mmCIF file of C-alpha atoms and ligand atoms in Angstrom:
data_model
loop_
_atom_site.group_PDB
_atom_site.id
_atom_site.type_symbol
_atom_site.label_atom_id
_atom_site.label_comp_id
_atom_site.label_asym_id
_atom_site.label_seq_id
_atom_site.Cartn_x
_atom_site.Cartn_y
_atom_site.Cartn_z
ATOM 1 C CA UNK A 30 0.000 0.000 0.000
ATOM 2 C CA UNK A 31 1.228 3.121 -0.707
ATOM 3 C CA UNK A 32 0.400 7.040 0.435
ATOM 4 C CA UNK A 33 -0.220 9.722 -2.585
ATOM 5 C CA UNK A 34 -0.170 13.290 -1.436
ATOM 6 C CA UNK A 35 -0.376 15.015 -4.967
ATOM 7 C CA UNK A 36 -3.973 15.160 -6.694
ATOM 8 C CA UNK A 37 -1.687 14.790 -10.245
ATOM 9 C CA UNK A 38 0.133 11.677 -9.448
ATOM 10 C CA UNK A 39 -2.922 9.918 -7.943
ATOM 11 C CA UNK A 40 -4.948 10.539 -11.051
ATOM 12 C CA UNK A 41 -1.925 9.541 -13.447
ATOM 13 C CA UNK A 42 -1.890 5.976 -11.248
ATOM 14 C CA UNK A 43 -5.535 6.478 -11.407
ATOM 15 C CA UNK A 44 -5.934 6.441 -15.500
ATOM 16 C CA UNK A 45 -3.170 3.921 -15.475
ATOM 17 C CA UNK A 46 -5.216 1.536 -14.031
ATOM 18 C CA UNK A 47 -8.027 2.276 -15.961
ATOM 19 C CA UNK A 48 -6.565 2.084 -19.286
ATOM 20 C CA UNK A 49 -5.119 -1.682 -18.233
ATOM 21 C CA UNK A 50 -8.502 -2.606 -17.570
ATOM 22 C CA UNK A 51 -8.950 -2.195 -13.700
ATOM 23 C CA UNK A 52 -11.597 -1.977 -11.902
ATOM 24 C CA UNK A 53 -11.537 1.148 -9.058
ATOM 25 C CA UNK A 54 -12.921 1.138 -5.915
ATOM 26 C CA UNK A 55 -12.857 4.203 -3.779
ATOM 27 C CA UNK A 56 -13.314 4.980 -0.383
ATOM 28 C CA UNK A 57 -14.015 8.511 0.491
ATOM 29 C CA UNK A 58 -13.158 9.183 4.220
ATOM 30 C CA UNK A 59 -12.332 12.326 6.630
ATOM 31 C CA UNK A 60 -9.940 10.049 8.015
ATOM 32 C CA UNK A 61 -10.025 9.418 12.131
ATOM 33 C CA UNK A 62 -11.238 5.571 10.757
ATOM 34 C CA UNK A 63 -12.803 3.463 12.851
ATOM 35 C CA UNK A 64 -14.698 0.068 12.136
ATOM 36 C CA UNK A 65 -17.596 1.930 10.337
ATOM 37 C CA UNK A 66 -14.709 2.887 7.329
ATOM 38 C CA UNK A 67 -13.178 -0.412 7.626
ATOM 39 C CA UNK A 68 -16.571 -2.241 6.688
ATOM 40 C CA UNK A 69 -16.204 0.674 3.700
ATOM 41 C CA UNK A 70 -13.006 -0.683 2.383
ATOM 42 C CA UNK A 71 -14.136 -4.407 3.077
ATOM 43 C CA UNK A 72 -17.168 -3.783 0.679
ATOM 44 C CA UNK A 73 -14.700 -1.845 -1.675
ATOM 45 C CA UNK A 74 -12.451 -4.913 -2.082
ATOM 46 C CA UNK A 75 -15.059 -7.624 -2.734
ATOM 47 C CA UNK A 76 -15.806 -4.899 -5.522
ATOM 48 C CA UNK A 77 -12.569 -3.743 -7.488
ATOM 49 C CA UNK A 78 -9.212 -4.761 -8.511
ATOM 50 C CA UNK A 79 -7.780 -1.350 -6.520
ATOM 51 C CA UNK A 80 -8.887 0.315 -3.535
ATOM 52 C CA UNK A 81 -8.237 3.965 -3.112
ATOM 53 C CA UNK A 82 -9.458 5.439 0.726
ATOM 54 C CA UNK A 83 -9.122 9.342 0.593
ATOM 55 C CA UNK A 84 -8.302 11.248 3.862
ATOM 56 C CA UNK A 85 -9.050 14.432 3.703
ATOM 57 C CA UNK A 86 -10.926 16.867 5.897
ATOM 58 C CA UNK A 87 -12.577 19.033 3.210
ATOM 59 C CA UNK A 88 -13.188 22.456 4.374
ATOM 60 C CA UNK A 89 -15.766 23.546 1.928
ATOM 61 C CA UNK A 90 -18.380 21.091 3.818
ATOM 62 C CA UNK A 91 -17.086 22.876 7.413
ATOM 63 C CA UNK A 92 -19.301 26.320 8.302
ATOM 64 C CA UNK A 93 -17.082 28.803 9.991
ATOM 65 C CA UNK A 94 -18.432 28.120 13.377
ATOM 66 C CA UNK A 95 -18.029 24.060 12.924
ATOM 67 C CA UNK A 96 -15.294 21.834 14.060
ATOM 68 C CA UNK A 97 -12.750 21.778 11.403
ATOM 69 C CA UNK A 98 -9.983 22.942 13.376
ATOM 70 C CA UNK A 99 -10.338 20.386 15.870
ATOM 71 C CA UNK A 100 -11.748 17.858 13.874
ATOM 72 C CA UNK A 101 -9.219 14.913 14.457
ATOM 73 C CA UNK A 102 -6.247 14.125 12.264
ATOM 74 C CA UNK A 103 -4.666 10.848 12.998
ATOM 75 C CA UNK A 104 -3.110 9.546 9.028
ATOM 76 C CA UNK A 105 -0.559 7.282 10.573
ATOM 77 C CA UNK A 106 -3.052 4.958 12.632
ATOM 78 C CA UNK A 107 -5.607 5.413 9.507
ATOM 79 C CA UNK A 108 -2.751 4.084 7.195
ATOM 80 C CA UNK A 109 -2.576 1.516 9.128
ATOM 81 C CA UNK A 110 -5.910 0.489 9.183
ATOM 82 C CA UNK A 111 -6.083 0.817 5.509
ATOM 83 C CA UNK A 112 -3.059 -1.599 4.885
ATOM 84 C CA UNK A 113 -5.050 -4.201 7.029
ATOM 85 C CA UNK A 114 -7.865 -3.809 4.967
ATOM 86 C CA UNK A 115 -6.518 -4.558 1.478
ATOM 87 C CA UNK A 116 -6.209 -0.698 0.424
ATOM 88 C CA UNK A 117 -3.847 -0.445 -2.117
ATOM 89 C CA UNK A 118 -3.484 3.633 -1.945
ATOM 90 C CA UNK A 119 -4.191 5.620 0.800
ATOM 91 C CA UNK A 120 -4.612 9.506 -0.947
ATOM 92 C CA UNK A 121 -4.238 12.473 1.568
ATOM 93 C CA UNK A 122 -3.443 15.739 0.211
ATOM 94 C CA UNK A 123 -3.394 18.906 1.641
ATOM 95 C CA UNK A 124 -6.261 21.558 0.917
ATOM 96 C CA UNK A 125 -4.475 23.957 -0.677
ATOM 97 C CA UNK A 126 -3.571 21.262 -3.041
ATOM 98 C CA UNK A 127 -6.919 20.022 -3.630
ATOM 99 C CA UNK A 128 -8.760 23.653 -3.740
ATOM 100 C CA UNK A 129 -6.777 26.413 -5.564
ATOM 101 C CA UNK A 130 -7.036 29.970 -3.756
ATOM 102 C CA UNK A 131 -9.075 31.362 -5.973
ATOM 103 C CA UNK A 132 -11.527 28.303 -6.560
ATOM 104 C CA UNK A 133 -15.271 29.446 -7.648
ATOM 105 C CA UNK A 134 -16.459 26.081 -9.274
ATOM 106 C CA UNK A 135 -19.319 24.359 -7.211
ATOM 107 C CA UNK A 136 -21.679 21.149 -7.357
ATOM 108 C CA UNK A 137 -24.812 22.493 -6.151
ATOM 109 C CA UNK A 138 -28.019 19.690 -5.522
ATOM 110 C CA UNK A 139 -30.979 21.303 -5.060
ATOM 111 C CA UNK A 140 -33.526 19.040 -3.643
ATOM 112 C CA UNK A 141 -32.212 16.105 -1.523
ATOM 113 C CA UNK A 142 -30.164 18.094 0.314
ATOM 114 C CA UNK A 143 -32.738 20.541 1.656
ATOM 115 C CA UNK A 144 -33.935 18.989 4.584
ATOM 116 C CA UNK A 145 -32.365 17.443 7.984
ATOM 117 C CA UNK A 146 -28.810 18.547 8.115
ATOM 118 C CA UNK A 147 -29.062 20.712 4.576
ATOM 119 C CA UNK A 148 -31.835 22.615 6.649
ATOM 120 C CA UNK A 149 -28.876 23.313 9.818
ATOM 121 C CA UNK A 150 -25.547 23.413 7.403
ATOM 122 C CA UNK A 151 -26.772 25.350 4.090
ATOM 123 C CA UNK A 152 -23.387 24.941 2.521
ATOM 124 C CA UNK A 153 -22.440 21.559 3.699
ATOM 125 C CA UNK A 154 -24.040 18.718 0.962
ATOM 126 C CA UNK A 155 -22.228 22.068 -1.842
ATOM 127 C CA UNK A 156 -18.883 21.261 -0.175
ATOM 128 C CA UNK A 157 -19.345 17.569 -0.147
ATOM 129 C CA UNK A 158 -20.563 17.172 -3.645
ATOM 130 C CA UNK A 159 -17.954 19.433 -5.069
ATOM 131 C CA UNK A 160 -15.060 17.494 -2.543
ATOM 132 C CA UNK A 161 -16.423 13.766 -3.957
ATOM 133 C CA UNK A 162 -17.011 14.994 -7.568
ATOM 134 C CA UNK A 163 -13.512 16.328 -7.567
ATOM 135 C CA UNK A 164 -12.149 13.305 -6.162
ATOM 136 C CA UNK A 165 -13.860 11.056 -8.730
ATOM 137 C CA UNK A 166 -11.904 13.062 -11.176
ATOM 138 C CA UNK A 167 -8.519 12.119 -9.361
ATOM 139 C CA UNK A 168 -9.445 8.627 -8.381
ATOM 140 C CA UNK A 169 -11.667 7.304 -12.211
ATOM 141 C CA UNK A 170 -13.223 5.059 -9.841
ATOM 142 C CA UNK A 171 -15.804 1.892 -10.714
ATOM 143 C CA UNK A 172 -17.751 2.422 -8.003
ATOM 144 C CA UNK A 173 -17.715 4.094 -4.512
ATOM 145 C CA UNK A 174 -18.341 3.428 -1.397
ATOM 146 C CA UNK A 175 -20.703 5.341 1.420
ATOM 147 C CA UNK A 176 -22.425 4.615 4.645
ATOM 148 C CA UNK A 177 -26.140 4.825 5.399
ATOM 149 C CA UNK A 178 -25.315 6.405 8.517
ATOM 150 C CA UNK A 179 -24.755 9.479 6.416
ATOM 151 C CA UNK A 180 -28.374 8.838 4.634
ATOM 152 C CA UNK A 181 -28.964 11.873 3.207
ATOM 153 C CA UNK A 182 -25.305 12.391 1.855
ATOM 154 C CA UNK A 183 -26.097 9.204 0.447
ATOM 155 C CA UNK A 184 -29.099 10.557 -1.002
ATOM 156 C CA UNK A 185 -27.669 13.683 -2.408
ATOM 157 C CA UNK A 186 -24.353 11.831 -4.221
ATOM 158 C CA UNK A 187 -26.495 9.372 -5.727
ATOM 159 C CA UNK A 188 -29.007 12.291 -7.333
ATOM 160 C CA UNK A 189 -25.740 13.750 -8.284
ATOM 161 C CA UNK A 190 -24.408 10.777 -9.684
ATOM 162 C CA UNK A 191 -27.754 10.564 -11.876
ATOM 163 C CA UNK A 192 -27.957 13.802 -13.063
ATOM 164 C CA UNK A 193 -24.284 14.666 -14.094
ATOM 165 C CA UNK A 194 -24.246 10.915 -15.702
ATOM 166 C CA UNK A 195 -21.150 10.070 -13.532
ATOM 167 C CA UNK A 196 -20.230 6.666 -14.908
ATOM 168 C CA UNK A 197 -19.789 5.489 -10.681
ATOM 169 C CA UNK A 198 -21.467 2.922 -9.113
ATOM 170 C CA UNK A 199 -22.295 3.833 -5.349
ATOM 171 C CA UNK A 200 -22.178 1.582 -2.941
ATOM 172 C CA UNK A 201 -24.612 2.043 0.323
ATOM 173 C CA UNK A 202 -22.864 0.016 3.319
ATOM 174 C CA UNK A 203 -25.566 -0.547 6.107
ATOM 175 C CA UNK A 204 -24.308 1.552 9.402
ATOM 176 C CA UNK A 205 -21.745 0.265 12.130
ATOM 177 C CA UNK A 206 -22.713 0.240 15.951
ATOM 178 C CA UNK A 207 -21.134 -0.296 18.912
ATOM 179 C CA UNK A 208 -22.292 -2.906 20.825
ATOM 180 C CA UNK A 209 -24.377 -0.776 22.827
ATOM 181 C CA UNK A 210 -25.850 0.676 19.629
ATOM 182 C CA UNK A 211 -24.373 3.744 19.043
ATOM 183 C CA UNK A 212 -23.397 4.543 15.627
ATOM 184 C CA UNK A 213 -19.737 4.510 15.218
ATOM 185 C CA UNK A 214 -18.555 8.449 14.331
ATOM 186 C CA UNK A 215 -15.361 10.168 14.549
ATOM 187 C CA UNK A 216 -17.170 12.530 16.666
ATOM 188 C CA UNK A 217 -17.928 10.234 19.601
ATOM 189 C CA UNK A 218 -14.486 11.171 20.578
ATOM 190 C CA UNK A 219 -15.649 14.587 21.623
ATOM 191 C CA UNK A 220 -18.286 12.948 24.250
ATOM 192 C CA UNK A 221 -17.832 13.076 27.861
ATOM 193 C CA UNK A 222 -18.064 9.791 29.809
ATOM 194 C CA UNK A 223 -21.776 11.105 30.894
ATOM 195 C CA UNK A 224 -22.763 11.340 27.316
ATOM 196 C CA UNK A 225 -21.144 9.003 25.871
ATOM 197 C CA UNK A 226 -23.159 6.657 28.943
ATOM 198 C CA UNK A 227 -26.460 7.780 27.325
ATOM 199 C CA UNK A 228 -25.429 8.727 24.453
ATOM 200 C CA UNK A 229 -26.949 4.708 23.031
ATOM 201 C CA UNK A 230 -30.381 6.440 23.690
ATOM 202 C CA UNK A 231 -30.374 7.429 20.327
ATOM 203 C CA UNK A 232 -30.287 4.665 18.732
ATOM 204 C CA UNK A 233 -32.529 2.764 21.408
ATOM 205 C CA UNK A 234 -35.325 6.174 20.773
ATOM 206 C CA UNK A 235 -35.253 4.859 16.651
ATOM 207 C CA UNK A 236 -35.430 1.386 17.586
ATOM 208 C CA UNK A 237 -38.695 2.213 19.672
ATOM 209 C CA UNK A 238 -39.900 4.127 16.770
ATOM 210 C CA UNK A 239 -39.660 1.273 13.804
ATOM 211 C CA UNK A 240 -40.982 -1.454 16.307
ATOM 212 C CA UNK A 241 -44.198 1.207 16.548
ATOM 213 C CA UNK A 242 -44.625 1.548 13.040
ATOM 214 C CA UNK A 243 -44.341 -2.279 12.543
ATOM 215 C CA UNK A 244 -47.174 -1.993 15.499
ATOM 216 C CA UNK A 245 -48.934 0.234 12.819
ATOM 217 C CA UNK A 246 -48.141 3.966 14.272
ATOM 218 C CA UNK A 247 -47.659 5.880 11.015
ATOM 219 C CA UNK A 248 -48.328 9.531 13.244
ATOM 220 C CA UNK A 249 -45.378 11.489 12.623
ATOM 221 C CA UNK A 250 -46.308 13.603 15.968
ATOM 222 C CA UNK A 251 -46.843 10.047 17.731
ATOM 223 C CA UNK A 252 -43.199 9.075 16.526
ATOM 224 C CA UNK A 253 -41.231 12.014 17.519
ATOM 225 C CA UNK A 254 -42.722 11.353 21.536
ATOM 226 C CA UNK A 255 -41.756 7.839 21.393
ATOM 227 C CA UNK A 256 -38.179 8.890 20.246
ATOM 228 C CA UNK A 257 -38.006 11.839 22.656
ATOM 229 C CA UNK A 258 -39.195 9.354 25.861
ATOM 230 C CA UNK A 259 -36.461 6.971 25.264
ATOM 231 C CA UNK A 260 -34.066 10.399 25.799
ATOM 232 C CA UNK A 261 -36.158 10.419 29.249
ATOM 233 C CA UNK A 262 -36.459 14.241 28.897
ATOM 234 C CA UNK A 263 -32.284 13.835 29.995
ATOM 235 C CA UNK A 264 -31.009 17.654 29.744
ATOM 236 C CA UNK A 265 -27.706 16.065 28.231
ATOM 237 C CA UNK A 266 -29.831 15.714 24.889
ATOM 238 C CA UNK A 267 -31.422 18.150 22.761
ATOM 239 C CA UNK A 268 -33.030 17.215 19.539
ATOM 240 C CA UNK A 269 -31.718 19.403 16.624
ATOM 241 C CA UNK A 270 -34.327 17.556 14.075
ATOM 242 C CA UNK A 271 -36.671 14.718 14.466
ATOM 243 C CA UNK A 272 -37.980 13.713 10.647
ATOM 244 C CA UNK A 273 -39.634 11.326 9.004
ATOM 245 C CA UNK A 274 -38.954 11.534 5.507
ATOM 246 C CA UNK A 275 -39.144 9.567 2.020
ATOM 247 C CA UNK A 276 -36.367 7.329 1.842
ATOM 248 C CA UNK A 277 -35.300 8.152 -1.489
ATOM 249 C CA UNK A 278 -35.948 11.753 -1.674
ATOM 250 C CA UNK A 279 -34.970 12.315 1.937
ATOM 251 C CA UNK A 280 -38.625 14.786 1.266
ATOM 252 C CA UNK A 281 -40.862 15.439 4.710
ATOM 253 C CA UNK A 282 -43.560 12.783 4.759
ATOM 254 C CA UNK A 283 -46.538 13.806 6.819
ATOM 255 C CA UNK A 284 -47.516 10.233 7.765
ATOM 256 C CA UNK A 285 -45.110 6.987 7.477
ATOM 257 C CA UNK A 286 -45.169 5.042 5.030
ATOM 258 C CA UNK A 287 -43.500 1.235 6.259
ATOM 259 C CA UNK A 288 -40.744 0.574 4.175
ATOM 260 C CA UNK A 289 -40.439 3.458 2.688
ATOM 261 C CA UNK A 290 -39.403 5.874 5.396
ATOM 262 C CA UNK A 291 -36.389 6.964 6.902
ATOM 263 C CA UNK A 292 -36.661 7.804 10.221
ATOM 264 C CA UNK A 293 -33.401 10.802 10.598
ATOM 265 C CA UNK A 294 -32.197 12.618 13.975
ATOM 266 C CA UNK A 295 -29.590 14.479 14.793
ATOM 267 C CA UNK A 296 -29.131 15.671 18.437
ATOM 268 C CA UNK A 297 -26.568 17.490 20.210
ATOM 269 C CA UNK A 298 -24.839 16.137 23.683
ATOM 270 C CA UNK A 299 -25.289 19.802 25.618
ATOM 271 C CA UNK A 300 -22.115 19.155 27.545
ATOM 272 C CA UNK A 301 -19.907 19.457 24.928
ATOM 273 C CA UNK A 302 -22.354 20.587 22.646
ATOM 274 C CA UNK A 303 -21.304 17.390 19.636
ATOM 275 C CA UNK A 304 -23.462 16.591 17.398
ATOM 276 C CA UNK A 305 -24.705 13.369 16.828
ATOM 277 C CA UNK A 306 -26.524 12.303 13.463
ATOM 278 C CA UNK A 307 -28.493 8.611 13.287
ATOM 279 C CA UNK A 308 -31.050 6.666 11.184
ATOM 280 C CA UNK A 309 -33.233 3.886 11.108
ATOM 281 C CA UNK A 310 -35.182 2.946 7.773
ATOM 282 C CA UNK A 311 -38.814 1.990 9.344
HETATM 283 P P1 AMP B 14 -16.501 10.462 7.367
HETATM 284 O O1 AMP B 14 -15.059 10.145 7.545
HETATM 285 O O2 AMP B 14 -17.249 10.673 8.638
HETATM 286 O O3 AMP B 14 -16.735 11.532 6.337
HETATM 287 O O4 AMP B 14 -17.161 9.153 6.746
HETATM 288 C C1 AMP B 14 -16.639 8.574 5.586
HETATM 289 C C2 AMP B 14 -17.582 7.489 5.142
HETATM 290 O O5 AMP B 14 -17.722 6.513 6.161
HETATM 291 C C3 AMP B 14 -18.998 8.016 4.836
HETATM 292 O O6 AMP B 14 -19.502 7.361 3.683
HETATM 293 C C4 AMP B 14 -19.760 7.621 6.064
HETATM 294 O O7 AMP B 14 -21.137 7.427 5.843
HETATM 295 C C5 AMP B 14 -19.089 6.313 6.418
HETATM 296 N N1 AMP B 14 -19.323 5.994 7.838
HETATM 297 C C6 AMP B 14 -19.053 6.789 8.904
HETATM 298 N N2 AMP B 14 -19.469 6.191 10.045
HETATM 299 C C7 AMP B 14 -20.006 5.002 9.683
HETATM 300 C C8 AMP B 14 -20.624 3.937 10.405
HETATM 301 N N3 AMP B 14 -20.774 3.974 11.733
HETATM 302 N N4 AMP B 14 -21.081 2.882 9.697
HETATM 303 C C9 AMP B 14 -20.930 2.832 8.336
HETATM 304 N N5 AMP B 14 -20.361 3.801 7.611
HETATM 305 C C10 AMP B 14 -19.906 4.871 8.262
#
């Protein structure tokens, strides 16, 4: 496995590979990887004769008053993670490398990325569809690899991906817990050891919610108190968004619809004030 810091030499390899008939896989990451990537790079080898994981914090899809600064940077341990995993290349370049000073070209989706976290981070799904388009220009990839436990990202590249006719495959890996349910982030770092104690409410809250709807609840307001009881009105929790929307569209529904909902939170810890996003398809 090797590391590629240069955008030019990792597209040259890149459209090497291509033109001898290989089949690209990549893996687009912010790095900090835990299990939830690894299962990423798993699905990307079954899939591809190369497997390129990008590590890169992309500051178009920060707002000013987010966590980029702090957001953690740990390429050695990630390298090695990747090498156990059957990467080939691990690509990390720096942003003034990937983003010229004076760069004014954007991918802009207008309609998946609206709601939930477009609603809270108006530039955010701009910065992360210009970050992956750019990268599929470095990388030629087959196909690529995402996590539902960023469902509407999901939803966003793969209306992009229609659209633009990007010749990628995307691949939607089904989210990684901890055993005690909570979805594996490179934010749970930030937790205290009092949130991060409750913080598995979250997931237990969605839980409660899909076994209602299979119990025939399809009353948005009726879902939102079953998911805010299992917080047990706890002032280390407060719900950013609650929303029940298409599954495809990531659109507001006004009533569920089983199997074709997506039941999407995202709730800040108050203590530290980190954000936690989470989903359950109901
Ligand atoms: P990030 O480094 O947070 O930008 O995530 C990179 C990729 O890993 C995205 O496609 C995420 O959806 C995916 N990912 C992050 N956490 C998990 C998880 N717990 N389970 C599955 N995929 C994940």
């Amino acid at each position: 496995m090797e590391t590629i810091h240069l955008p030019e030499e990792f597209q040259k390899i890149a459209l090497k590979a291509r033109a001898a008939g290989k089949k690209i896989a990549l893996v687009p990451t912010m790095g900090n990887l835990h299990d939830g990537h690894a299962s990423l790079i798993d699905i990307a080898r079954k899939n591809a004769d190369l497997v390129a994981v990008s590590v890169f914090v992309n500051p178009t899809q920060f707002a000013p008053n987010e966590d980029y600064d702090k957001y953690p940077r740990t390429l050695k341990a990630d390298e090695k993670l990747c090498a156990e995993h059957g990467a080939d290349i691990v690509f990390a370049p720096a942003p003034d490398a990937i983003y010229a000073k004076d760069a004014s070209t954007f991918v802009v989706e207008n309609a998946c990325s609206q709601g939930l976290c477009g609603r809270y981070r108006p530039t955010h799904f701009r910065g992360v569809c210009t970050v992956v388009n750019l990268l599929f220009n470095l990388a030629q990839p087959n196909v690529a690899v995402f996590g539902q436990k960023d469902a509407q990202q999901v939803a966003v590249l793969k209306r992009m991906v229609r659209d633009l006719h990007i010749p990628v495959e995307i691949i939607v890996a089904p989210i990684v817990r901890e055993g005690d349910g909570l979805a594996l982030s490179s934010r749970n770092k930030y937790l205290s050891a009092r949130e991060r104690a409750v913080a598995p409410q979250i997931c237990a809250g969605l839980n409660a919610v899909k076994c209602a709807v299979s119990e025939g609840v399809v009353d948005v307001a009726k879902a939102r108190k079953i998911f805010e009881e299992a917080l047990h009105a706890n002032p280390l929790f407060e719900t950013q968004y609650f929303e029940c929307v298409d599954a495809t569209t990531m659109s507001q529904l006004s009533e569920i619809v089983p199997r074709e909902t997506l039941v999407a939170v995202a709730v800040f810890m108050t203590e530290t004030r980190t954000r936690l996003i989470d989903n359950i398809r109901v």
